[in-house]
GROMACS .gro file of C-alpha atoms in nm:
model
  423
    1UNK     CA    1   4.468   0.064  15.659
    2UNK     CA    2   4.568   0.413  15.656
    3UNK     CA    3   4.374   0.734  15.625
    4UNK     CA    4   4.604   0.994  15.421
    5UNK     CA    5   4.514   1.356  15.484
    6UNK     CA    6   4.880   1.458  15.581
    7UNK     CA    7   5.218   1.413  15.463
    8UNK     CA    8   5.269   1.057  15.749
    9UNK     CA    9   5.137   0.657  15.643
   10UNK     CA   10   5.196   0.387  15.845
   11UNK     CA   11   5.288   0.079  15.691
   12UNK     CA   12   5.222  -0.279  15.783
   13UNK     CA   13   5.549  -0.465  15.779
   14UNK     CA   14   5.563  -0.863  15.760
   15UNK     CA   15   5.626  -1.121  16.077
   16UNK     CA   16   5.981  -1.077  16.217
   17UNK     CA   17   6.255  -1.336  16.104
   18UNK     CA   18   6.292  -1.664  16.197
   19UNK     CA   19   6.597  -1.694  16.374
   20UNK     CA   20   6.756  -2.040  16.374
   21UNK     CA   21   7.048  -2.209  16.608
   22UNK     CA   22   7.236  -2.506  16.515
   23UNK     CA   23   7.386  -2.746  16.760
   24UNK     CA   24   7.653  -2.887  16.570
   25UNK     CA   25   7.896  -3.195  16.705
   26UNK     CA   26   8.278  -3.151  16.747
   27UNK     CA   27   8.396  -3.269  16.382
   28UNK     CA   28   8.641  -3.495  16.539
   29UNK     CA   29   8.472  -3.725  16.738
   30UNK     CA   30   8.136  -3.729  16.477
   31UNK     CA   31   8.086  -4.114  16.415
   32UNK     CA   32   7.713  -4.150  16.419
   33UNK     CA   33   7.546  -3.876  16.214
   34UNK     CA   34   7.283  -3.637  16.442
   35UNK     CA   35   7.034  -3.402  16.301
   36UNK     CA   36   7.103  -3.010  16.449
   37UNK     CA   37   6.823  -2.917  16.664
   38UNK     CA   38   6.625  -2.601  16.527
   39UNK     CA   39   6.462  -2.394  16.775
   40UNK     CA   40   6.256  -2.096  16.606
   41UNK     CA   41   6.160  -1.740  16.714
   42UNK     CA   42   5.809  -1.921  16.811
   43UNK     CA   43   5.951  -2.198  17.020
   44UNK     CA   44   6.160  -1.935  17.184
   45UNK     CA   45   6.055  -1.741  17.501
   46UNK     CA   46   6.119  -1.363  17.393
   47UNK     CA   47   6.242  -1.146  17.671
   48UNK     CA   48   6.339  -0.758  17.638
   49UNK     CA   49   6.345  -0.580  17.360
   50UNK     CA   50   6.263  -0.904  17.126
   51UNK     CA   51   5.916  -0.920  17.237
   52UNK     CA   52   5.659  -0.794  17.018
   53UNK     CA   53   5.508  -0.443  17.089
   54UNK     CA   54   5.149  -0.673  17.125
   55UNK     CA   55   5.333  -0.880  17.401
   56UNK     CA   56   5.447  -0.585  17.579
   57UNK     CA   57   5.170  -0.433  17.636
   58UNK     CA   58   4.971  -0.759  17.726
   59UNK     CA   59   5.209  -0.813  17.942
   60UNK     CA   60   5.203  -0.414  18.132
   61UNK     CA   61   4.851  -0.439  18.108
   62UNK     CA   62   4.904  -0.757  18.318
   63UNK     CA   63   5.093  -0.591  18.573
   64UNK     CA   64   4.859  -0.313  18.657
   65UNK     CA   65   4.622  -0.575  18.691
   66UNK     CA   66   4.728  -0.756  18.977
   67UNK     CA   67   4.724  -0.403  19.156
   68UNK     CA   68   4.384  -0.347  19.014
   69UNK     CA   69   4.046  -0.468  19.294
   70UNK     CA   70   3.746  -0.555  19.218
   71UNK     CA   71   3.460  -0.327  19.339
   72UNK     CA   72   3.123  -0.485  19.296
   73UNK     CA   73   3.179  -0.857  19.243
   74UNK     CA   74   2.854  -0.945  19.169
   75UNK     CA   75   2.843  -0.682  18.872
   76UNK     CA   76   2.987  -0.728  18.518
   77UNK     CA   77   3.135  -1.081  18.373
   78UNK     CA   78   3.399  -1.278  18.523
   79UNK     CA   79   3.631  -1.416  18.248
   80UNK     CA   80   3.755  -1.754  18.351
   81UNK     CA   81   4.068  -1.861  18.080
   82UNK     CA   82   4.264  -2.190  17.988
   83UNK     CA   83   3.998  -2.439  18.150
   84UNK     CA   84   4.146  -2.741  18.056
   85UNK     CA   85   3.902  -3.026  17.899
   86UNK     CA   86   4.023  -3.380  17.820
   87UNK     CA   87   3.923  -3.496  17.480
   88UNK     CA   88   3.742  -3.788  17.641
   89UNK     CA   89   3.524  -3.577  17.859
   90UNK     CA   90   3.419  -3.276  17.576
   91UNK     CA   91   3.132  -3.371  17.271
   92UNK     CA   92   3.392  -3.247  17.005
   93UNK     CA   93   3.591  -2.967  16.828
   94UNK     CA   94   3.210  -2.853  16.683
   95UNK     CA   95   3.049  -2.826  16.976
   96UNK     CA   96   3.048  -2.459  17.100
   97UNK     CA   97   2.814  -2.516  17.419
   98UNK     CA   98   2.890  -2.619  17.807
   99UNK     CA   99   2.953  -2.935  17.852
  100UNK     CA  100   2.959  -3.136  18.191
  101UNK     CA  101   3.304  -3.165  18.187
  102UNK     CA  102   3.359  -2.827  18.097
  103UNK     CA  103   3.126  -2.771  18.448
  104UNK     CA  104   3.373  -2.931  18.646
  105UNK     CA  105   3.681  -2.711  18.537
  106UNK     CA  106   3.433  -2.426  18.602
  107UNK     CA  107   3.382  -2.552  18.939
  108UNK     CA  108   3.747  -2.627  19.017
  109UNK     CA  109   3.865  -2.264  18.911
  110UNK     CA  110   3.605  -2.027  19.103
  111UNK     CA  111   3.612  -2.388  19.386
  112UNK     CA  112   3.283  -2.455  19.384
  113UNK     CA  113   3.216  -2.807  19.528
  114UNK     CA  114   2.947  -2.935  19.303
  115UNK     CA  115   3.029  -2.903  18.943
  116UNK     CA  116   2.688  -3.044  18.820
  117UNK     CA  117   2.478  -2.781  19.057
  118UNK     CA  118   2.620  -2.506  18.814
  119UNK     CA  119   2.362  -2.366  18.569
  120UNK     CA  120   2.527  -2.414  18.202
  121UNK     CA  121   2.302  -2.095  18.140
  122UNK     CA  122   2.527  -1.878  18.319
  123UNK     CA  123   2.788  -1.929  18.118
  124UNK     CA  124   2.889  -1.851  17.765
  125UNK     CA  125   3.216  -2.034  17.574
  126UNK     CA  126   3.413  -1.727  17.416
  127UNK     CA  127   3.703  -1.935  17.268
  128UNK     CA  128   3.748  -2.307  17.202
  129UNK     CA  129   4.117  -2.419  17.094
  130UNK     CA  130   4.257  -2.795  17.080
  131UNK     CA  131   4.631  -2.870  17.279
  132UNK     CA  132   4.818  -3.182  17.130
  133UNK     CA  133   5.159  -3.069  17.233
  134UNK     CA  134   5.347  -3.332  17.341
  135UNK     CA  135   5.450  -3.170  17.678
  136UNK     CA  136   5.086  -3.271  17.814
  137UNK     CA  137   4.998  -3.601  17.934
  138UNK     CA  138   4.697  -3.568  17.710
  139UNK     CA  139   4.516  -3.382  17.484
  140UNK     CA  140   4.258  -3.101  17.586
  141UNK     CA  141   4.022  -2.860  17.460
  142UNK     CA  142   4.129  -2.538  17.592
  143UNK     CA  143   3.803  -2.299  17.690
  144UNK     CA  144   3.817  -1.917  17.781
  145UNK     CA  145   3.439  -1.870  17.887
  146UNK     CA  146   3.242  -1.562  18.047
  147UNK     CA  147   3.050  -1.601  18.376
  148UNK     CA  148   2.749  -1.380  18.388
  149UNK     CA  149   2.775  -1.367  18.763
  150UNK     CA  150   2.388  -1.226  18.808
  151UNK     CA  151   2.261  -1.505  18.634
  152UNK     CA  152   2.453  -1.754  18.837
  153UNK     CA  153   2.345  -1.578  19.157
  154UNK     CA  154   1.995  -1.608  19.065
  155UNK     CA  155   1.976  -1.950  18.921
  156UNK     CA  156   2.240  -2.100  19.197
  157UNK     CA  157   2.193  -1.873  19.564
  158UNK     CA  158   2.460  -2.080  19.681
  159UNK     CA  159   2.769  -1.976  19.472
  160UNK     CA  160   2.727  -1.614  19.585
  161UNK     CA  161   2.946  -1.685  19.852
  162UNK     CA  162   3.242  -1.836  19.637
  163UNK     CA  163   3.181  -1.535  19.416
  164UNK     CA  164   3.237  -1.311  19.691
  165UNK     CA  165   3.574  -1.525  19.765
  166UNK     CA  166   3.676  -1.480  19.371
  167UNK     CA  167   4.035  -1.301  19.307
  168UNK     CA  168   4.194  -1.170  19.001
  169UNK     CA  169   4.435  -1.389  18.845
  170UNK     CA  170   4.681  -1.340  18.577
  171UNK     CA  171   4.593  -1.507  18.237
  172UNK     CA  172   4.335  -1.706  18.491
  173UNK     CA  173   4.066  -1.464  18.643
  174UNK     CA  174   3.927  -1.100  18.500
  175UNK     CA  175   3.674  -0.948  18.575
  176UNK     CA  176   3.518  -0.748  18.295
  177UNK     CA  177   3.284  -0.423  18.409
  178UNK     CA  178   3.099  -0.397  18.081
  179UNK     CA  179   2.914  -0.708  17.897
  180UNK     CA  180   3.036  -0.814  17.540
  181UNK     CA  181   2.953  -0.665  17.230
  182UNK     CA  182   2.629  -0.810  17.059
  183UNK     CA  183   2.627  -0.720  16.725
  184UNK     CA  184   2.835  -0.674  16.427
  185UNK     CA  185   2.964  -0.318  16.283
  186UNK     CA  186   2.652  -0.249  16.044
  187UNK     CA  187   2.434  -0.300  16.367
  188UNK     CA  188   2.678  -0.104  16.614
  189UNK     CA  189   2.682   0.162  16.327
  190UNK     CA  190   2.342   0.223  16.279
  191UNK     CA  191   2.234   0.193  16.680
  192UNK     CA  192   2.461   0.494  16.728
  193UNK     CA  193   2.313   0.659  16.425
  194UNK     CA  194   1.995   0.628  16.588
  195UNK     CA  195   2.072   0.723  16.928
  196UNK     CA  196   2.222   1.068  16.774
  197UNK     CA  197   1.946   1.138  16.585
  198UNK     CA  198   1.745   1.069  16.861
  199UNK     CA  199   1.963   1.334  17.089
  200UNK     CA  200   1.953   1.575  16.772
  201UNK     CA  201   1.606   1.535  16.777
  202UNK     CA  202   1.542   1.611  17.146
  203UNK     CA  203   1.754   1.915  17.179
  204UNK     CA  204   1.701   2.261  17.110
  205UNK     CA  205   1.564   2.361  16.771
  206UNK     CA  206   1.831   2.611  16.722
  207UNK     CA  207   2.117   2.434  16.609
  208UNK     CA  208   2.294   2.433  16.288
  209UNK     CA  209   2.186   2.204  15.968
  210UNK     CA  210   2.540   2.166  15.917
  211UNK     CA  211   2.692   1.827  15.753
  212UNK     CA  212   2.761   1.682  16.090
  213UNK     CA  213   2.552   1.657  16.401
  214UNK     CA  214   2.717   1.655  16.735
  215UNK     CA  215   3.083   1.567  16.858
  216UNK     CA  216   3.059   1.238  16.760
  217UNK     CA  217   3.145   1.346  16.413
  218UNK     CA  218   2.867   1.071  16.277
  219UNK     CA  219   2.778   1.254  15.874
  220UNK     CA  220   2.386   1.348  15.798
  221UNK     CA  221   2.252   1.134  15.482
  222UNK     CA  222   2.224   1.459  15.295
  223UNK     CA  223   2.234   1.468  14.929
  224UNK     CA  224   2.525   1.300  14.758
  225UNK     CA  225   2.727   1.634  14.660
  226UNK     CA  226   2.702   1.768  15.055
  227UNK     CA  227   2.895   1.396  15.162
  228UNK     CA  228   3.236   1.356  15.222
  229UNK     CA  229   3.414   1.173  14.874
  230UNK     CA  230   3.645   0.884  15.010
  231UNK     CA  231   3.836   0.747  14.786
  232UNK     CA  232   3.989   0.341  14.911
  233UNK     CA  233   4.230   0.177  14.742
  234UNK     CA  234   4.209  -0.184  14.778
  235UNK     CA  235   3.936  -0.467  14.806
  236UNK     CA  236   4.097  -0.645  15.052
  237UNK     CA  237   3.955  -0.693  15.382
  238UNK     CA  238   4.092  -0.331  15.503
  239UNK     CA  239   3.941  -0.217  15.203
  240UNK     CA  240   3.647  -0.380  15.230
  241UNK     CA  241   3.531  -0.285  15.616
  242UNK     CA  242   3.687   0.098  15.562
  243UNK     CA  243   3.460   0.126  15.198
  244UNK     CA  244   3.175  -0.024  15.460
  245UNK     CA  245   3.234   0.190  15.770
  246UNK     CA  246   3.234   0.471  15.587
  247UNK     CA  247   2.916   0.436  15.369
  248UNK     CA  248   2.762   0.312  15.710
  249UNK     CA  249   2.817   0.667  15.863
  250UNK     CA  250   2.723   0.822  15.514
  251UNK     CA  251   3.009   0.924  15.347
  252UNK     CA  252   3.035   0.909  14.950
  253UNK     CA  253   3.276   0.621  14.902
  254UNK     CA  254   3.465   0.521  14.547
  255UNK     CA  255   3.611   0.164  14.630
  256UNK     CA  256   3.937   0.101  14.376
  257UNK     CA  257   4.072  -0.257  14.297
  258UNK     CA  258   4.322  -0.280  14.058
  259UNK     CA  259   4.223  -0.675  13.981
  260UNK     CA  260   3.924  -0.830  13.905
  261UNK     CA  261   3.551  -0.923  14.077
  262UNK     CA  262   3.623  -1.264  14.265
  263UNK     CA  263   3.404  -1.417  13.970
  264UNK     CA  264   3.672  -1.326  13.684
  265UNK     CA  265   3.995  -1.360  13.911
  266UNK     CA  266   3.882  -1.726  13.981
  267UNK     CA  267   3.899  -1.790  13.624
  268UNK     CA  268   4.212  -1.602  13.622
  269UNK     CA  269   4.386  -1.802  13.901
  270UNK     CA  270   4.231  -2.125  13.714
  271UNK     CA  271   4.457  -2.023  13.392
  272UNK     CA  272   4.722  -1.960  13.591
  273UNK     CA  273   4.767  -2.243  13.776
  274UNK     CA  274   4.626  -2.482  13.468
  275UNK     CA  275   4.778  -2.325  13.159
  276UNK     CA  276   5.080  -2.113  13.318
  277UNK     CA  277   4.914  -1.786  13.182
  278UNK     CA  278   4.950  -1.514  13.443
  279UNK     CA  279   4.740  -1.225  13.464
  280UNK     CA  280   4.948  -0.901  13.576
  281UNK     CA  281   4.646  -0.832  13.756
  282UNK     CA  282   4.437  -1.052  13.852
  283UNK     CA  283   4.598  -1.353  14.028
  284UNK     CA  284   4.646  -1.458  14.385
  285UNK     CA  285   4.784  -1.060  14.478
  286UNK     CA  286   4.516  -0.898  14.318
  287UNK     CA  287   4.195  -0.938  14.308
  288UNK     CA  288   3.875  -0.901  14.513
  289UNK     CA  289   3.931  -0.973  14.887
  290UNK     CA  290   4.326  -0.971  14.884
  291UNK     CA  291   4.569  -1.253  14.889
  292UNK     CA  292   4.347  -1.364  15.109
  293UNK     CA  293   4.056  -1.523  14.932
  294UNK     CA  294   4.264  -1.820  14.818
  295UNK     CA  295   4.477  -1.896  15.052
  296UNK     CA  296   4.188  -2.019  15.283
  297UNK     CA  297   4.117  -1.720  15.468
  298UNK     CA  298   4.293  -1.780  15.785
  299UNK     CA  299   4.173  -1.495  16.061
  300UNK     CA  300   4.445  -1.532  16.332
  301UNK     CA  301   4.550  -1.196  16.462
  302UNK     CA  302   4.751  -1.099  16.812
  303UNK     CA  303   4.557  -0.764  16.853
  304UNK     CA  304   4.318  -0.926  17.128
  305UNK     CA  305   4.160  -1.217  16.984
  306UNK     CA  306   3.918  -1.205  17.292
  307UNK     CA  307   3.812  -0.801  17.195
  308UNK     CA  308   3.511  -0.666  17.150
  309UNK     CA  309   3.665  -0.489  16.806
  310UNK     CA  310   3.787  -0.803  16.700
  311UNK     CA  311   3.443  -1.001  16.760
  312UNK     CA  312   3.249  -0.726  16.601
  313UNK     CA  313   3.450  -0.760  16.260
  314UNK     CA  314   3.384  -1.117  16.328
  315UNK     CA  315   3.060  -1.070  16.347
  316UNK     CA  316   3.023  -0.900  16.045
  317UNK     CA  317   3.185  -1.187  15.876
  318UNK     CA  318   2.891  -1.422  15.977
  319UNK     CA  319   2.646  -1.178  15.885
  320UNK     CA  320   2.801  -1.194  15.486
  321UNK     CA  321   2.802  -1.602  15.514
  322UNK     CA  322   3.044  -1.729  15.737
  323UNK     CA  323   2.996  -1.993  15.970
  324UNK     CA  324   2.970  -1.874  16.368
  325UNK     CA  325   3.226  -2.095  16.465
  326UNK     CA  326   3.453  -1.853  16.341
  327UNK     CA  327   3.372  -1.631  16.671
  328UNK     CA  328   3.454  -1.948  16.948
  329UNK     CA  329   3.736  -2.139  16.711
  330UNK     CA  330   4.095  -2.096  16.801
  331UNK     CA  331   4.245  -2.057  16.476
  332UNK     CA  332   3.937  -1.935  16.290
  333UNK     CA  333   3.939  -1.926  15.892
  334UNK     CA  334   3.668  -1.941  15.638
  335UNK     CA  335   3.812  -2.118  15.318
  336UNK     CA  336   3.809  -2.016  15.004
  337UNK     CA  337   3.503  -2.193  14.911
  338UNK     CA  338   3.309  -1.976  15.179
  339UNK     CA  339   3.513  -1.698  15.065
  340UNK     CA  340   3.383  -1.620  14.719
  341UNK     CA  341   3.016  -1.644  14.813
  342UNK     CA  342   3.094  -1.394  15.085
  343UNK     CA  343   3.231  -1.169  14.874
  344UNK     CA  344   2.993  -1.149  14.640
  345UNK     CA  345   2.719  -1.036  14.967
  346UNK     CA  346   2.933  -0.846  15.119
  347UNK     CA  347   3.009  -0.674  14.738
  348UNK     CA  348   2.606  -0.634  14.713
  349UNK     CA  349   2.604  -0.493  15.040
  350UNK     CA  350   2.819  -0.226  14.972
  351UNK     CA  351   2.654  -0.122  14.661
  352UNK     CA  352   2.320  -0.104  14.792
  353UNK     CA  353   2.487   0.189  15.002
  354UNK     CA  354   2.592   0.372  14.741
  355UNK     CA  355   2.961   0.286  14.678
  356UNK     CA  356   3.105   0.313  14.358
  357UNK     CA  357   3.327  -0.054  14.319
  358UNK     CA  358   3.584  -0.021  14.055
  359UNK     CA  359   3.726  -0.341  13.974
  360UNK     CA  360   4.045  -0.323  13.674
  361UNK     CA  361   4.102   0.021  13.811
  362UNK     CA  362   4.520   0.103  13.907
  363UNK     CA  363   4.579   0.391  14.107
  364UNK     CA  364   4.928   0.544  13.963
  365UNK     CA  365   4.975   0.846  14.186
  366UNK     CA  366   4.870   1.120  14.416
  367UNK     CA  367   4.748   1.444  14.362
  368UNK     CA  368   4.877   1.617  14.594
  369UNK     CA  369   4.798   2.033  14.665
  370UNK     CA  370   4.960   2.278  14.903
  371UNK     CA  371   5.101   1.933  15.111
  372UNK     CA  372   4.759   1.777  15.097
  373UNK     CA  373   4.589   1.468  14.913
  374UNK     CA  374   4.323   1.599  14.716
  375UNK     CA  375   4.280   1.279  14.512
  376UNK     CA  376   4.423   0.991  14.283
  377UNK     CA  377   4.527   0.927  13.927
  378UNK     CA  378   4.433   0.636  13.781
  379UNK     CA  379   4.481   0.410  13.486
  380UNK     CA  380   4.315   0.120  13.356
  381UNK     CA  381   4.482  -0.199  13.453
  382UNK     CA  382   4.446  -0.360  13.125
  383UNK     CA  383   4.533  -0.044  12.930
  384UNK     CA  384   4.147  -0.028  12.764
  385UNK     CA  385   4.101   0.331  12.864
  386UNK     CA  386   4.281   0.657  12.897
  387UNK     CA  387   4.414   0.762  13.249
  388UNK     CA  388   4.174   0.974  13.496
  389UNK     CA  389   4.192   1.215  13.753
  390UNK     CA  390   3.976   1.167  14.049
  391UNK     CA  391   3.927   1.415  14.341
  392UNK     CA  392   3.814   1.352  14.613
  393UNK     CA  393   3.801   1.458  15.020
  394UNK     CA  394   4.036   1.217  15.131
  395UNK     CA  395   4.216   0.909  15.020
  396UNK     CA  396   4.217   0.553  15.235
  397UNK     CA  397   4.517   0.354  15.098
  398UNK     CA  398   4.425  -0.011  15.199
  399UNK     CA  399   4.678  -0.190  14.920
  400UNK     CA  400   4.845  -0.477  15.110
  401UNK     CA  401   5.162  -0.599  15.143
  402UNK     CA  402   5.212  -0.671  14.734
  403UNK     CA  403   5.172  -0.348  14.556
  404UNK     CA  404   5.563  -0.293  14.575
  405UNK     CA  405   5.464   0.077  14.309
  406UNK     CA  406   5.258   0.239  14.572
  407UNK     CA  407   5.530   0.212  14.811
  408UNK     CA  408   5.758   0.335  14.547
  409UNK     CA  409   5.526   0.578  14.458
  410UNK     CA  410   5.510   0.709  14.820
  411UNK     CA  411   5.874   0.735  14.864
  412UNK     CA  412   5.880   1.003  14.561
  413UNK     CA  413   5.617   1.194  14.731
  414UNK     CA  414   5.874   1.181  15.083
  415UNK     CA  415   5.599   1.006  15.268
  416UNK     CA  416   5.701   0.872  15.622
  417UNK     CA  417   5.631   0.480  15.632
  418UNK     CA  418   5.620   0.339  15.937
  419UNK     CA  419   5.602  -0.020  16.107
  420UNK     CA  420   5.277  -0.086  16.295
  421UNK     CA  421   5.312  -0.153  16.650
  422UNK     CA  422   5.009  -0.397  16.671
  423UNK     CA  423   5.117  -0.614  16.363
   0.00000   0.00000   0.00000
């Protein structure tokens, strides 16, 4: 999701290639036919320079953890990852909650002798995966969970002394200073909003009634022609949280989406895949929440699955209709039949704060003035009405991985595209 105001664009590029290797018999003594084994860039353990740029610095950040000691023990949240549950001893891949035999692993990692004096209050499951491979004896639920270490202190006196014997562990044991994120981005949003117009508010009356209070760079609701005009191109999900971000901290926002409203694009899809008519633009590219929306909405990212960031756009998620396993499931996704409901809230949402949604609306080019953006031209995407000019403050290009003219079109302009390093 990039945020044009210079002549640089970074540029999300797909996964890296499979790489295969064949183990192929000597042809002359082949009698008895055997299949070439296939080992994949997944199945492979990535050293050097093939790692990914997320797996290099997981793996630095690591490092300066095991030189890293704990202060305060008994402040913060101890992480406690890949605690190990047999499927016969856990209520089921829908139950979110501490079990007892999630208790025990508890008590064997921080070796406490009593697994069922542990208070289940203490502790809070922040991931729940399932592990069938067939390298295990059995299968397990797989738990990361939190330890709110003042809790267990009060509720249980005697762990405090196995707390105090608690050390850091690679992948095993963190300690975390600061507690979780609680809420989602619209809440996070506006508490900061209020907490600088509560600062504003308390210091000196002499300050200017400029468009922007403080150094947190957080814009006044003012009228409409004092905002900052954003222009986003895309309704995909970078679309979707920039167009919301934005009108959260009060900026004029025009979302563009070259397809259709999720309502018309299901039709569209329904032709398509019933009647072989294809839409240019409206199909499963384009359309309303990105290629996304019907391909089951799968939400697996490497960018910290365990963040903050990534649990408050998950968050936000639940808040338009999805289900809150989403925040504790492994491989999280909504399906599409979640999907389009969501849409349409999170759709009402924005337009309740004042964005302008433009569905059937194709953004052609860039106006571009002494080496800066100063806005987009667009044309209709079904050709019903005569191109437009729109100006604006700054453009957010948020157009996925499909829209092979905007890359085109970016090339012309000598734009620098660039690989992500977190994708």
């Amino acid at each position: 999701m990039p945020f044009l105001q210079s002549n640089s664009l970074p540029l999300a590029l797909g996964p890296l290639p499979i790489r295969t290797h064949l183990n192929i018999p000597n042809p002359c003594r082949l009698r008895i036919y055997q299949a070439p084994r296939i080992l994949c860039a997944a199945t492979r353990k990535r050293t050097g320079k093939q790692r990914y740029p997320s797996e290099k610095k997981k793996l630095k950040q690591k490092h300066k953890d095991t030189l890293r000691e704990v202060e305060n023990k008994f402040e913060g949240i101890w992480r406690l990852s890949k605690l190990a549950v047999p499927v016969q001893d856990d209520p089921g891949k829908d139950f979110t909650g501490v079990s007892d035999g999630l208790l025990r692993e508890i008590a064997k990692a921080i070796k406490f002798p009593v697994a069922s004096m542990l208070p289940a209050e203490a502790f809070s499951v922040i991931r729940k995966s399932f592990d069938a491979r067939k390298i295990l004896k059995e299968p397990k639920f797989v738990y990361t969970v939190d330890m709110d270490v003042s809790k267990l202190v009060d509720l249980e006196p005697r762990t405090q002394d196995f707390i105090s014997d608690l050390t850091l562990r690679v992948g095993l044991i963190d300690h975390i200073t600061q507690g979780r994120v609680t809420g989602d981005l619209i809440s996070i949003i506006r508490h900061a909003r209020k907490g600088e117009e509560v600062q504003a508010s308390s210091g000196s009356g002499d300050h200017d009634n400029g468009s922007s209070n403080g150094s947190s760079g957080l814009v006044k609701c003012g009228s409409r022609k004092d905002r900052p005009r954003i222009a986003v191109v895309g309704g995909g999900p970078s679309g979707l949280f920039a167009s919301l971000v934005l009108a959260e901290l009060g900026a004029d926002v025009t979302l563009m989406e070259r397809g259709q409203p999720v309502e018309q694009r299901g039709r569209d899809i329904g032709a398509l895949v019933v009647r072989r008519i294809l839409e240019s633009e409206s199909n499963f590219c384009f359309g309303e929440g990105g290629a996304g929306t019907w391909s089951d909405g799968k939400l697996v990212t490497r960018i910290g699955r365990n963040s903050d960031s990534v649990l408050a756009a998950m968050k936000t998620l639940v808040h338009f209709g999805a289900p809150n396993n989403i925040l504790v499931d492994g491989k999280p996704h909504l399906g599409t039949d979640r999907l389009v409901p969501l849409l349409r809230h999170f759709r009402q949402h924005l337009l309740e704060l004042g964005v302008s949604v433009r569905f059937g609306t194709r953004v052609d080019d860039l106006i571009v003035e002494n080496n800066c953006v100063v806005g987009v031209e667009l044309s209709d995407s079904r050709n019903q009405l005569p191109p437009e000019r729109f100006r604006c403050d700054a453009v957010v290009l948020a157009v996925g991985h499909s829209a092979r003219d905007i890359y085109q079109m970016l090339l012309s302009h000598n734009v620098d595209l660039v690989p992500k390093d977190f994708a």
